[in-house]
Short mmCIF file of C-alpha atoms in Angstrom, two decimals:
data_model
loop_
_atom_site.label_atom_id
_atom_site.label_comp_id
_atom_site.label_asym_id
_atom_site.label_seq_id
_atom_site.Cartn_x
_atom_site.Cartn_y
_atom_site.Cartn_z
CA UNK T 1 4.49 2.40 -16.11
CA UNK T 2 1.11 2.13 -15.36
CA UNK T 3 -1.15 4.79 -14.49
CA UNK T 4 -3.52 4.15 -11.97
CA UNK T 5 -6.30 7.11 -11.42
CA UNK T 6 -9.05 7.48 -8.88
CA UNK T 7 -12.12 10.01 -8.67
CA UNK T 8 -13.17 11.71 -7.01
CA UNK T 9 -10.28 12.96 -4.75
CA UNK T 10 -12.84 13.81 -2.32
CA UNK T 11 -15.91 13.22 -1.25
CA UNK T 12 -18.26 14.47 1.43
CA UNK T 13 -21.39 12.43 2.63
CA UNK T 14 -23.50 12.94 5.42
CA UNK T 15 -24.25 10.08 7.12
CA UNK T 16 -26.65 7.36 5.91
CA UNK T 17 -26.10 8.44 2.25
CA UNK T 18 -24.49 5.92 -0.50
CA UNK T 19 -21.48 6.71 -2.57
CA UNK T 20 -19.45 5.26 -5.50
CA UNK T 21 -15.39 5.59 -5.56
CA UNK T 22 -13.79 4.95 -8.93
CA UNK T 23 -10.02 3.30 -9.79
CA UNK T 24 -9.05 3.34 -13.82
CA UNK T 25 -6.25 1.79 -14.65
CA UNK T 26 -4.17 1.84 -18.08
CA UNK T 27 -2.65 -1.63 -18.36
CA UNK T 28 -3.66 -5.00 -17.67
CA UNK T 29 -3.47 -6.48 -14.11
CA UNK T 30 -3.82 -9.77 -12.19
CA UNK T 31 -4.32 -8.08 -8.69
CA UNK T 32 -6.72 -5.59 -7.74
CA UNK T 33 -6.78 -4.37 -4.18
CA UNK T 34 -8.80 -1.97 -2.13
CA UNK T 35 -7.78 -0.38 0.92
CA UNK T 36 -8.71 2.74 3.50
CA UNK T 37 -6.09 3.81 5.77
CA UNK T 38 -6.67 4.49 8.77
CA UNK T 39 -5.82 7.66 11.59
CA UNK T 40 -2.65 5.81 12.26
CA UNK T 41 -1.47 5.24 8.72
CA UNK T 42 -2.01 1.77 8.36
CA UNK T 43 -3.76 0.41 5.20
CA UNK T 44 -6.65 -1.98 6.58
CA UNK T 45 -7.94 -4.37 3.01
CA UNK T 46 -10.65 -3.94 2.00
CA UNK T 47 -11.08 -6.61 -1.08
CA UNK T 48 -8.49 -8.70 -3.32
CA UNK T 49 -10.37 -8.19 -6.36
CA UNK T 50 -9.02 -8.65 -10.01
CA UNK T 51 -12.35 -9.56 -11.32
CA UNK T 52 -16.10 -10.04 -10.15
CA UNK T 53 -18.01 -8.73 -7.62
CA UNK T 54 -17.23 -9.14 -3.80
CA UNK T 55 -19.82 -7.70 -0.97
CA UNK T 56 -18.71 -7.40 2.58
CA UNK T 57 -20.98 -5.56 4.75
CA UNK T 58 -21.92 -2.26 3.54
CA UNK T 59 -18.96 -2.41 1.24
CA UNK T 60 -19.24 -4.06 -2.56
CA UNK T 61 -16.34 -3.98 -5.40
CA UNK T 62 -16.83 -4.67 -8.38
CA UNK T 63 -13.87 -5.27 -11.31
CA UNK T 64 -14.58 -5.25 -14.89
CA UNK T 65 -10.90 -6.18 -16.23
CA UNK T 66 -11.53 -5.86 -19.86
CA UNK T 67 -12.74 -2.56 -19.62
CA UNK T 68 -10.26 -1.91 -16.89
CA UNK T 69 -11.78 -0.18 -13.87
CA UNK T 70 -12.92 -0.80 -10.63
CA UNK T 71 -15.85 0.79 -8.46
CA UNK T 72 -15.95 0.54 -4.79
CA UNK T 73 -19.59 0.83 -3.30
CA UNK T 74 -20.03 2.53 0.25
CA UNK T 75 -23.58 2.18 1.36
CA UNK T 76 -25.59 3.51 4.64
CA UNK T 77 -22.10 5.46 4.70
CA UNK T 78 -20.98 5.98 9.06
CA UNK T 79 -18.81 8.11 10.29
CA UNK T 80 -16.30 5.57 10.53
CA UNK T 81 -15.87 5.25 7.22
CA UNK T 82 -14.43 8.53 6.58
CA UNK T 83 -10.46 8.60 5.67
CA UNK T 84 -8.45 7.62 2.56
CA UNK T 85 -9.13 4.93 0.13
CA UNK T 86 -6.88 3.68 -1.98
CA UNK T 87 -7.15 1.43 -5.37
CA UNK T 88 -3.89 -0.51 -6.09
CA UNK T 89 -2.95 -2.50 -8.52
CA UNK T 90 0.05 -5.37 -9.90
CA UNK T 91 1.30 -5.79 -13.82
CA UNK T 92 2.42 -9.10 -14.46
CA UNK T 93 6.09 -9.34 -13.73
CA UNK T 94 6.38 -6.00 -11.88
CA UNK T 95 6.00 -7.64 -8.44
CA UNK T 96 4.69 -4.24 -6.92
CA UNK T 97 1.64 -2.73 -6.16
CA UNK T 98 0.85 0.78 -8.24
CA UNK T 99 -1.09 2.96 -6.40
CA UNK T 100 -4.19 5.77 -7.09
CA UNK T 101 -3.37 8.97 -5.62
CA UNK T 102 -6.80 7.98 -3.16
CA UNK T 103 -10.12 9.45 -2.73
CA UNK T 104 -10.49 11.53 0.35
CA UNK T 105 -13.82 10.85 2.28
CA UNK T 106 -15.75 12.52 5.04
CA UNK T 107 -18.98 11.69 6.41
CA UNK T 108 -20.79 13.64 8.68
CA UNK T 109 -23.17 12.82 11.29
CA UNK R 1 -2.01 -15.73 13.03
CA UNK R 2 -0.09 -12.58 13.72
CA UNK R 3 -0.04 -9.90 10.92
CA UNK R 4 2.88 -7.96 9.70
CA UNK R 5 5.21 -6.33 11.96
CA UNK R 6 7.25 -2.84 11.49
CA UNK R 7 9.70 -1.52 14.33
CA UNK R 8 9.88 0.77 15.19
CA UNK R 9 6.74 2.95 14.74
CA UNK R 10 8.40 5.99 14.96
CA UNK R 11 11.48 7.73 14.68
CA UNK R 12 13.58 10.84 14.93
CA UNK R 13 16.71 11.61 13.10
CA UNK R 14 19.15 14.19 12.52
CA UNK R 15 19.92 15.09 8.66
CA UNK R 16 23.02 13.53 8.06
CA UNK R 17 21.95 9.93 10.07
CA UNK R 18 21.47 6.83 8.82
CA UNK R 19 18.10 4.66 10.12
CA UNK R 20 17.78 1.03 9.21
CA UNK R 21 13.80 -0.05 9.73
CA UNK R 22 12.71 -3.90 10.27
CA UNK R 23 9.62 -5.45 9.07
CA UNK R 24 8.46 -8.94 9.70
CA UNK R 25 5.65 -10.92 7.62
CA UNK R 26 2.75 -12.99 7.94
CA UNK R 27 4.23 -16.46 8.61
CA UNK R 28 4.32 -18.20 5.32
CA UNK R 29 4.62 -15.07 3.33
CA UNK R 30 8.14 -14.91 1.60
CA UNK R 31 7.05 -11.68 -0.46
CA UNK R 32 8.14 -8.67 1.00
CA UNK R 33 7.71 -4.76 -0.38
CA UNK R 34 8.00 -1.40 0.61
CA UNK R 35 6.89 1.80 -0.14
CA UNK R 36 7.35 5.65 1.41
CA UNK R 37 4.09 8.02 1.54
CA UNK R 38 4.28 11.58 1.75
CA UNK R 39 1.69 13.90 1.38
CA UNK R 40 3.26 15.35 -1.87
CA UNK R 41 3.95 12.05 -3.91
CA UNK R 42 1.68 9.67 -2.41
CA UNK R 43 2.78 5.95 -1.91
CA UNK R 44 6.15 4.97 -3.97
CA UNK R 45 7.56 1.94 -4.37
CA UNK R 46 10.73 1.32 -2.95
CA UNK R 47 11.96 -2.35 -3.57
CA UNK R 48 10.36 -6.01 -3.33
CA UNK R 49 12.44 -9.15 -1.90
CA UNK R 50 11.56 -12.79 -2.44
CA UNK R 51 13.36 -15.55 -1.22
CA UNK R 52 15.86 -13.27 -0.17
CA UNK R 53 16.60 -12.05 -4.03
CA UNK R 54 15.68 -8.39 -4.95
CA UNK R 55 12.81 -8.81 -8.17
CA UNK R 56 12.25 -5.15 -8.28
CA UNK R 57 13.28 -1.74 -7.45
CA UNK R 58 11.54 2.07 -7.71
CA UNK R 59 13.39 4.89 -8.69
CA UNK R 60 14.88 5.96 -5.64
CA UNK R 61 18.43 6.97 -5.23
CA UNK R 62 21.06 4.86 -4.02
CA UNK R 63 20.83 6.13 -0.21
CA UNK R 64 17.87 3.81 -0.30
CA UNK R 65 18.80 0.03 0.21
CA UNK R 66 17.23 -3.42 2.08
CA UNK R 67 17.91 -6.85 1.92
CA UNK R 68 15.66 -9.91 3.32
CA UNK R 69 16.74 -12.77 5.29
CA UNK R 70 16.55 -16.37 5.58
CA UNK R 71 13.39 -16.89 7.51
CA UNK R 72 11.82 -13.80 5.35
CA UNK R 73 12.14 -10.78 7.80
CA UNK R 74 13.63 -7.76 5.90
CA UNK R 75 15.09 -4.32 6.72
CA UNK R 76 15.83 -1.55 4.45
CA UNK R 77 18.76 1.62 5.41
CA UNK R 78 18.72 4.85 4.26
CA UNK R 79 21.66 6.02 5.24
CA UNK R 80 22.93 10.10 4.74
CA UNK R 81 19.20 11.40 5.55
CA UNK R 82 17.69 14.34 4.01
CA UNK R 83 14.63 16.26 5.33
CA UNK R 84 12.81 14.99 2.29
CA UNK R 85 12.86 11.18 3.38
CA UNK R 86 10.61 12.92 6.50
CA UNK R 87 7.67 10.17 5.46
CA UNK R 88 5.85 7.27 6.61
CA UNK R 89 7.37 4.06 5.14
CA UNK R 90 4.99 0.92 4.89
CA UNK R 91 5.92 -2.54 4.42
CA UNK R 92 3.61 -5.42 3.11
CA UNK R 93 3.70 -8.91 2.87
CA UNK R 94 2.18 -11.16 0.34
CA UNK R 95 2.07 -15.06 -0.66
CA UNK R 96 3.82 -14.86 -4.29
CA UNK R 97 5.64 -17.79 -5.21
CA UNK R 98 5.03 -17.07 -9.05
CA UNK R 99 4.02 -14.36 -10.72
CA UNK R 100 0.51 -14.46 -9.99
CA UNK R 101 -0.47 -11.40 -8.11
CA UNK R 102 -1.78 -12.75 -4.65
CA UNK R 103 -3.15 -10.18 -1.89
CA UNK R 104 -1.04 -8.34 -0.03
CA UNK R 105 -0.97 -6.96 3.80
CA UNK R 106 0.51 -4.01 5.04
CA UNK R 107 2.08 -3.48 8.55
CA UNK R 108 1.52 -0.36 10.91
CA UNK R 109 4.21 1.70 9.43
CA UNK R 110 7.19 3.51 10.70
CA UNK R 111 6.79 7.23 10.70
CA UNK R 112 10.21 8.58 10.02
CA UNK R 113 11.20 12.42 10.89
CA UNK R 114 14.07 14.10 9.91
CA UNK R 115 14.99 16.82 11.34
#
């Protein structure tokens, strides 16, 4: 199947600083997805993204298919944005998602 | 419009049990999947449903079943629980009437203990 690897696992920022997460993936995909879980366990989305570049906020994504990775930008980083983020991703005709094992952040004030 | 919908957030079973968990999706969605996360294998697939039909399944062992329904709601059983299966088991939703991948939302989760 396909592998799906994130870096860093973690990542500590004190607040106000920028940071880049990082999603490889082995195989081509039509669906890209970010997401950060939250305290509770839930897994809030972040961006659909199987190609481009998508800005929301102090987030960006951007998805170079062909080369086949994904960067997730975290700017001004809070201390809200610390927790898990995951990078998932669908093969054609496997009708799942394929997780990263997630990149742990923490931001202190 | 509501999002998805997973009863019941949390449970406690005895080893031995069986537990059946619900979700419900975004109206309109007729993609459903699941997946278990523990903290030593990270998010696993389970099993998909569309339309009620079953398009894929993880490598799980048989203990591990679900179905959907007609209006799109689906539960999955585990029945015969082991401590292992101690995890939080998510459920998403999507919009995939063809392959094409389409974004997918996740519900709250049900955070299963087995004790």
């Amino acid at each position: 199947g396909i592998q799906v690897e994130q870096s860093p696992p973690d990542l500590i920022l004190q607040e106000g600083a920028n940071s880049t997460l990082r999603c490889n993936f082995s195989d081509s995909v039509n669906n890209l997805q970010w997401f950060h879980q939250n305290p509770w366990g839930q897994l809030i989305n972040l961006f659909y993204i199987p190609s481009g570049t998508k800005q929301n906020g102090r987030l960006s994504a951007t998805t170079v298919a062909t080369e086949r990775y994904s960067l997730l930008y975290i700017s001004s980083s809070q201390t809200t944005d610390s927790g898990v983020y995951f990078c998932a991703v669908v093969v054609p005709y496997d009708y799942k998602l394929s997780f990263g094992a997630g990149t742990t952040v923490t931001v202190r004030a | 419009k509501a999002g998805v919908t997973q009863t019941p957030r949390y449970l406690i079973k005895t080893r031995g049990q069986q537990v059946t968990l619900s979700c419900s999706p975004i109206s309109g969605h007729r993609s459903v999947s699941w997946y278990q996360q523990t903290p030593g294998q990270g998010l696993q697939f389970l099993f998909e449903y569309f339309s009620e039909t079953q398009r894929n399944k993880g490598n799980f062992p048989g203990r591990f079943s679900g179905r959907q329904f007609s209006n799109s709601r689906s539960e999955m059983n585990v029945s015969t629980l082991e401590l292992g299966d101690s995890a939080l088991y998510l459920c998403a939703s999507s919009y995939t009437g063809t392959d094409l991948g389409k974004e997918a939302f996740f519900g709250q989760g049900t955070r299963l203990t087995v004790v």
